[in-house]
Coordinates of C-alpha atoms in Angstrom, one line a residue:
M1 CA 106.6 140.0 110.5
Y2 CA 106.2 143.5 111.8
S3 CA 107.8 145.9 114.3
K4 CA 105.7 145.1 117.4
Y5 CA 104.2 147.6 119.7
S6 CA 105.5 145.7 122.6
Q7 CA 108.5 143.4 122.9
L8 CA 109.0 140.3 125.0
I9 CA 111.5 140.5 127.9
T10 CA 112.3 138.1 130.7
S11 CA 113.6 140.1 133.7
K12 CA 110.8 142.7 134.1
T13 CA 107.5 142.9 132.3
L14 CA 104.9 145.5 131.9
I15 CA 101.2 145.0 131.3
C16 CA 100.2 147.6 128.7
V17 CA 96.8 149.1 128.3
R18 CA 95.7 151.6 125.8
K19 CA 95.1 154.8 127.9
S20 CA 97.3 157.8 128.4
L21 CA 100.5 155.8 127.8
L22 CA 100.2 154.2 131.2
C23 CA 101.6 150.8 132.2
K24 CA 101.5 148.7 135.3
T25 CA 104.5 146.8 136.6
V26 CA 103.9 143.2 137.6
P27 CA 106.3 140.5 139.0
E28 CA 105.4 137.7 136.6
P29 CA 105.5 137.1 132.8
S30 CA 102.5 138.4 130.9
P31 CA 101.5 138.2 127.2
F32 CA 101.3 142.0 127.2
Q33 CA 104.9 142.9 127.4
C34 CA 106.9 145.9 126.3
K35 CA 110.4 147.2 126.9
R36 CA 111.5 150.6 128.1
S37 CA 114.6 151.2 126.0
E38 CA 114.9 154.7 127.3
K39 CA 113.5 156.5 130.3
K40 CA 110.8 157.9 128.1
W41 CA 107.9 155.6 127.5
H42 CA 107.4 154.7 123.8
C43 CA 105.4 151.5 123.8
L44 CA 101.9 152.6 122.8
K45 CA 102.5 155.7 120.7
V46 CA 100.3 154.5 117.9
Q47 CA 97.2 154.2 120.1
T48 CA 97.5 157.7 121.5
S49 CA 98.6 159.8 118.6
G50 CA 97.2 160.5 115.2
F51 CA 93.6 160.0 116.2
H52 CA 91.1 161.7 113.9
T53 CA 87.4 161.6 113.1
T54 CA 85.8 159.8 110.2
Q55 CA 85.3 163.1 108.4
K56 CA 89.1 163.5 108.0
L57 CA 89.6 160.1 106.5
H58 CA 90.4 160.1 102.8
F59 CA 87.7 158.8 100.4
H60 CA 88.1 155.1 99.8
T61 CA 90.7 154.6 97.2
P62 CA 89.1 151.4 95.8
V63 CA 85.9 153.4 95.0
I64 CA 87.9 156.1 93.2
F65 CA 89.8 153.5 91.2
C66 CA 86.6 151.7 90.3
L67 CA 85.0 154.8 89.1
G68 CA 88.2 155.7 87.2
S69 CA 88.2 152.3 85.5
I70 CA 84.5 152.7 84.4
L71 CA 85.2 156.2 83.0
A72 CA 88.4 155.1 81.3
G73 CA 86.7 152.1 79.7
H74 CA 83.7 154.1 78.7
Y75 CA 85.8 156.9 77.2
L76 CA 87.9 154.4 75.3
R77 CA 84.8 152.8 73.7
K78 CA 83.3 156.2 72.8
R79 CA 86.7 157.2 71.3
W80 CA 86.7 154.0 69.3
M81 CA 83.1 154.3 68.1
S82 CA 83.9 157.9 67.0
L83 CA 86.5 156.7 64.5
S84 CA 85.6 156.1 60.9
P85 CA 85.7 152.5 59.5
T86 CA 88.9 153.3 57.7
E87 CA 90.5 154.6 60.9
Q88 CA 89.3 151.5 62.8
E89 CA 90.8 149.2 60.1
T90 CA 94.1 151.1 60.4
C91 CA 94.2 150.6 64.2
I92 CA 93.4 146.8 63.8
R93 CA 96.1 146.4 61.1
W94 CA 98.6 148.2 63.4
Y95 CA 97.8 145.9 66.3
K96 CA 98.0 142.7 64.1
Q97 CA 101.5 143.7 62.9
R98 CA 102.7 144.0 66.5
R99 CA 100.6 141.4 68.2
H100 CA 103.6 139.1 68.8
I101 CA 105.1 141.9 70.9
F102 CA 102.0 142.4 73.0
H103 CA 101.5 138.6 73.4
G104 CA 105.1 138.1 74.4
A105 CA 105.0 140.9 77.0
L106 CA 101.7 139.5 78.3
K107 CA 103.3 136.0 78.7
I108 CA 106.4 137.5 80.5
L109 CA 104.2 139.5 82.8
S110 CA 102.1 136.4 83.6
A111 CA 105.2 134.4 84.4
F112 CA 106.4 137.1 86.8
L113 CA 103.0 137.2 88.5
V114 CA 102.9 133.4 88.9
I115 CA 106.4 133.5 90.4
Y116 CA 105.5 136.4 92.7
F117 CA 102.3 134.8 93.9
A118 CA 104.2 131.6 94.6
T119 CA 106.6 133.5 96.9
C120 CA 103.5 134.8 98.8
I121 CA 102.4 131.4 99.8
K122 CA 103.0 130.9 103.6
R123 CA 102.0 127.9 105.8
D124 CA 100.5 128.6 109.1
P125 CA 102.1 127.1 112.2
I126 CA 99.0 125.2 113.4
L127 CA 97.3 123.5 110.4
Q128 CA 100.3 123.9 108.1
A129 CA 97.8 125.0 105.4
P130 CA 99.0 127.3 102.6
R131 CA 98.0 131.0 103.0
F132 CA 98.3 133.8 100.5
V133 CA 100.1 136.7 102.3
M134 CA 101.4 139.6 100.2
F135 CA 102.6 141.8 103.1
N136 CA 105.9 141.8 104.9
E137 CA 106.4 142.7 108.6
A138 CA 106.5 146.4 108.1
Q139 CA 103.5 146.5 105.8
R140 CA 101.5 144.4 108.2
V141 CA 102.1 146.7 111.1
Q142 CA 101.3 149.7 109.0
N143 CA 98.0 148.1 107.9
A144 CA 97.3 147.4 111.6
K145 CA 97.9 151.0 112.6
F146 CA 95.6 152.3 109.9
L147 CA 92.9 149.7 110.8
F148 CA 93.2 150.6 114.5
K149 CA 92.6 154.3 113.8
V150 CA 89.6 153.5 111.6
V151 CA 88.1 151.1 114.2
V152 CA 88.8 153.1 117.4
Q153 CA 88.7 156.7 115.9
N154 CA 89.6 158.6 119.0
E155 CA 91.0 158.1 122.5
S156 CA 87.7 158.9 124.2
N157 CA 86.3 155.7 122.7
V158 CA 88.8 153.6 124.6
V159 CA 87.7 152.1 127.9
P160 CA 89.8 153.5 130.8
H161 CA 92.7 151.2 131.7
D162 CA 91.6 150.7 135.3
N163 CA 88.3 149.1 134.2
P164 CA 87.9 145.5 135.6
M165 CA 87.3 144.3 132.0
Y166 CA 91.0 144.7 131.3
K167 CA 91.9 142.5 134.2
K168 CA 89.5 139.8 133.0
A169 CA 90.9 139.9 129.5
V170 CA 94.5 139.8 130.6
R171 CA 93.8 136.9 133.0
V172 CA 92.2 134.9 130.2
I173 CA 94.9 135.6 127.6
R174 CA 97.6 134.7 130.1
K175 CA 95.8 131.4 130.8
L176 CA 95.6 130.7 127.1
T177 CA 99.3 131.4 126.4
N178 CA 100.4 129.3 129.4
A179 CA 98.2 126.3 128.3
N180 CA 99.4 126.5 124.7
K181 CA 103.1 127.3 125.1
E182 CA 104.1 125.2 122.1
I183 CA 102.1 127.5 119.9
F184 CA 102.4 130.9 121.5
K185 CA 106.1 130.6 122.5
G186 CA 107.8 134.0 122.0
I187 CA 104.5 135.7 120.9
D188 CA 103.0 138.7 122.7
W189 CA 99.5 140.1 122.4
D190 CA 97.9 143.5 122.7
V191 CA 94.4 144.3 123.9
T192 CA 92.2 147.4 123.6
I193 CA 88.6 147.6 124.9
I194 CA 86.4 150.2 123.2
Y195 CA 82.9 151.4 123.5
R196 CA 81.9 151.6 119.9
I197 CA 83.3 150.2 116.6
F198 CA 84.1 153.1 114.3
N199 CA 82.9 155.2 117.2
I200 CA 79.3 154.6 115.9
A201 CA 78.0 151.1 116.5
S202 CA 77.8 149.8 120.0
I203 CA 77.6 146.0 119.5
P204 CA 79.0 142.9 121.2
N205 CA 82.0 141.9 119.1
V206 CA 85.7 141.1 119.2
L207 CA 88.2 141.4 116.4
I208 CA 91.9 141.1 115.8
L209 CA 94.3 143.1 113.7
P210 CA 97.2 141.7 111.6
D211 CA 99.7 142.6 114.4
R212 CA 98.1 140.4 117.1
H213 CA 96.2 143.4 118.6
I214 CA 92.8 142.2 120.0
I215 CA 90.1 144.9 120.0
I216 CA 87.1 144.0 122.3
L217 CA 83.9 145.9 122.3
A218 CA 82.7 146.5 125.8
D219 CA 79.2 145.3 125.2
I220 CA 80.4 141.7 124.7
F221 CA 80.9 141.5 128.5
N222 CA 77.2 141.9 128.9
L223 CA 76.7 138.6 127.1
I224 CA 79.6 136.7 128.6
K225 CA 78.6 134.8 131.7
S226 CA 81.9 133.0 132.6
D227 CA 85.6 133.1 132.1
D228 CA 85.2 129.8 130.1
Q229 CA 83.1 131.7 127.5
L230 CA 85.6 134.5 127.3
T231 CA 88.4 132.0 126.9
F232 CA 86.8 130.5 123.8
I233 CA 86.1 133.9 122.3
L234 CA 89.7 135.1 122.7
A235 CA 91.0 131.8 121.6
H236 CA 88.9 132.1 118.5
E237 CA 90.5 135.5 117.7
M238 CA 94.0 134.4 118.5
S239 CA 93.4 131.4 116.2
H240 CA 92.6 133.9 113.4
E241 CA 96.0 135.5 113.7
M242 CA 97.9 132.2 114.1
L243 CA 96.2 130.9 110.9
Y244 CA 97.1 134.2 109.1
H245 CA 93.5 135.0 108.4
P246 CA 93.7 138.8 108.8
S247 CA 96.8 139.1 106.5
Q248 CA 95.3 136.6 104.0
T249 CA 92.0 138.5 103.9
L250 CA 93.8 141.8 103.3
S251 CA 96.1 140.2 100.6
L252 CA 93.2 138.6 98.8
G253 CA 91.2 141.8 99.1
V254 CA 94.0 143.7 97.3
L255 CA 94.4 141.1 94.6
S256 CA 90.7 140.8 94.0
N257 CA 90.3 144.6 93.8
D258 CA 93.0 144.7 91.1
V259 CA 91.2 141.9 89.2
I260 CA 87.9 143.8 89.5
L261 CA 89.4 147.1 88.2
I262 CA 90.9 145.4 85.2
S263 CA 87.7 143.5 84.5
T264 CA 85.6 146.6 84.9
F265 CA 87.8 148.6 82.5
L266 CA 87.6 145.8 79.8
I267 CA 83.8 145.4 80.2
W268 CA 83.1 149.1 79.7
A269 CA 85.6 149.2 76.8
F270 CA 84.0 146.3 74.9
Y271 CA 80.3 146.6 75.8
P272 CA 77.6 149.2 75.5
A273 CA 76.8 151.1 78.7
R274 CA 73.6 149.2 79.6
A275 CA 75.2 145.8 79.0
A276 CA 78.4 146.9 80.8
A277 CA 76.4 148.0 83.8
I278 CA 74.6 144.7 84.0
L279 CA 77.8 142.7 83.6
C280 CA 79.6 144.8 86.2
S281 CA 76.8 144.3 88.7
L282 CA 77.0 140.5 88.2
L283 CA 80.8 140.7 88.6
Y284 CA 80.6 142.7 91.9
T285 CA 77.9 140.3 93.2
V286 CA 79.9 137.2 92.4
H287 CA 83.0 138.8 94.0
A288 CA 81.0 139.7 97.2
I289 CA 79.6 136.1 97.4
L290 CA 83.0 134.5 97.0
F291 CA 84.7 136.8 99.5
A292 CA 81.9 136.1 102.0
W293 CA 82.4 132.4 101.5
L294 CA 86.1 132.8 102.1
K295 CA 85.4 134.7 105.4
R296 CA 82.9 132.0 106.5
S297 CA 85.6 129.3 105.9
C298 CA 88.1 131.3 108.0
E299 CA 85.5 131.6 110.8
R300 CA 84.9 127.8 110.8
E301 CA 88.6 127.2 110.9
A302 CA 89.1 129.6 113.8
D303 CA 86.1 128.0 115.7
K304 CA 87.7 124.6 115.4
V305 CA 91.3 125.7 116.3
G306 CA 90.0 128.1 119.0
L307 CA 88.0 125.3 120.6
Q308 CA 91.2 123.1 120.8
L309 CA 93.2 126.0 122.3
A310 CA 90.5 126.7 124.8
T311 CA 90.1 123.1 125.7
K312 CA 93.7 123.0 126.8
C313 CA 92.7 125.5 129.5
C314 CA 90.3 122.9 130.9
I315 CA 87.2 124.9 130.2
D316 CA 83.7 123.5 130.5
L317 CA 82.8 123.0 126.8
R318 CA 79.1 123.3 127.7
E319 CA 79.8 127.0 128.4
I320 CA 80.5 127.4 124.7
L321 CA 77.1 126.0 123.8
T322 CA 75.6 128.3 126.3
F323 CA 77.3 131.3 124.7
W324 CA 75.9 130.3 121.3
D325 CA 72.4 130.2 122.8
I326 CA 72.9 133.6 124.4
M327 CA 74.1 135.1 121.1
K328 CA 71.1 133.5 119.4
M329 CA 68.8 135.2 121.9
Y330 CA 70.5 138.5 121.4
D331 CA 70.0 138.2 117.6
D332 CA 66.3 137.3 118.1
F333 CA 65.7 140.3 120.5
T334 CA 67.5 142.8 118.3
G335 CA 66.3 141.4 115.0
A336 CA 69.9 141.4 113.7
S337 CA 69.4 138.1 111.9
M338 CA 66.6 139.6 109.7
F339 CA 69.1 141.7 107.8
R340 CA 71.6 138.9 107.0
L341 CA 71.7 137.3 103.6
P342 CA 73.2 133.8 103.8
L343 CA 75.3 134.1 100.7
L344 CA 76.7 137.5 101.7
N345 CA 77.1 136.9 105.4
D346 CA 80.8 136.7 106.4
H347 CA 80.1 134.5 109.5
P348 CA 78.4 131.1 109.6
S349 CA 75.0 131.0 111.2
L350 CA 74.9 130.6 115.0
D351 CA 73.2 127.2 114.6
E352 CA 76.0 126.0 112.3
R353 CA 78.7 127.2 114.7
K354 CA 76.8 125.4 117.6
N355 CA 76.7 122.2 115.5
I356 CA 80.4 122.4 114.9
T357 CA 81.0 122.7 118.6
L358 CA 78.7 119.7 119.3
Q359 CA 80.5 117.6 116.7
L360 CA 83.9 118.3 118.2
M361 CA 82.9 117.9 121.8
P362 CA 83.7 114.1 122.0
K363 CA 87.2 114.8 120.6
M364 CA 87.7 117.8 122.9
N365 CA 86.6 115.8 126.0
Q366 CA 89.2 113.2 125.1
L367 CA 91.8 116.0 125.0
R368 CA 90.6 117.1 128.5
D369 CA 91.2 113.6 129.8
Q370 CA 94.6 113.4 128.2
I371 CA 95.9 116.6 129.8
G372 CA 94.4 115.7 133.2
C373 CA 91.6 118.3 133.5
P374 CA 89.4 118.1 136.5
E375 CA 85.9 116.4 136.2
L376 CA 83.1 118.6 135.0
S377 CA 80.4 119.9 137.3
L378 CA 77.3 117.8 137.3
R379 CA 75.3 120.9 136.8
D380 CA 74.9 121.9 133.2
P381 CA 75.5 125.7 132.7
R382 CA 72.7 125.6 130.0
E383 CA 70.2 125.2 132.9
D384 CA 70.8 129.0 133.5
L385 CA 69.6 130.0 130.0
P386 CA 66.1 131.1 131.2
Q387 CA 67.7 133.4 133.8
Y388 CA 70.2 134.7 131.2
K389 CA 67.2 135.4 128.9
R390 CA 65.5 137.5 131.6
E391 CA 68.7 139.4 132.3
L392 CA 69.2 140.1 128.6
E393 CA 65.6 141.4 128.2
D394 CA 66.1 143.6 131.3
E395 CA 69.4 144.9 129.9
L396 CA 67.9 145.7 126.5
R397 CA 65.0 147.6 128.1
R398 CA 67.2 149.4 130.5
N399 CA 69.9 150.2 128.0
P400 CA 68.6 150.9 124.4
R401 CA 72.2 151.6 123.3
F402 CA 72.8 147.9 123.7
L403 CA 70.5 147.3 120.7
G404 CA 73.2 148.5 118.3
M405 CA 73.7 152.0 116.7
R406 CA 74.6 155.0 118.9
W407 CA 75.1 158.3 117.0

């Protein structure tokens, strides 16, 4: 699928962390493993080289192409309208005489596209659902390298490798891989903890890149109250990758952008400027709504699969409900939910995700019994919610940066 940053070995393993090309030798297998092919350390070169600030990034190519399609379509229409009726009739006659050539070429192109798209269908190893993945291994790792640079921006944004947060994340991922060996066999994972996404926004969040590289924003640890909660969060992100969600999202994004560009060109070529602007606005709105719906579907899938992966670690499922309540309190305190439009939100609402967890809890409790998990504590972790609410209020008053943006 891609040339990995770290390779699996059996005799000696190295837990890799993203800081100054350092690694720590440990005597037992770990999901963060890399190989020293030479005396010089090569494992994490992409994380420590080529960093740049946002100002040096190229202008977004899709925006340039979109503007280009608008200008090209508008120019073509103006050129057509400037022709005399006789010249227009001549052009129409020329096209009709050769329309079988154009139609034949269009049919051949359509057939090739159908065959190509059929070869891009790939079934994920968990649900066996068909996924549309256009990228090969080399392209996926290149995409991941670019996304990593965009998200992390520079090395000063990376949490030092000796921070206890790394140990906690490594411990949880090792636990997940050991409990789900039939799924994660031969698969390694990378983790980076950063302060701010894009080196701008300090928010509690976790994301995964197409090369199984998990990026954790440090502020999420202020909301996580137990290893069980962290287990579910990381299981959710690992589920995204095992279900090919990151690669599918990128693939569909590329495909939909091409469709948008062609449609934009045709609209501006066939309609007056005012009508074209209205139609394009509707087109972009529908595209955004459909893409947000797709992402919400992926999040629901990852919640369900991640819940099953985490359950195999014998976690207390009530901790997940506690986490949803904590996130709900965070949203209420920060007012984040006020700026979310349901149709354009790329995540389901917290209430919906909590309901999904509640619906699956009986089935997951049966799974706990089947694998011989210990009995749950009689004390419900949700009883601590009032205390967590006070702690969150104190943290928000003491640390305004935790509210979101930090410039």
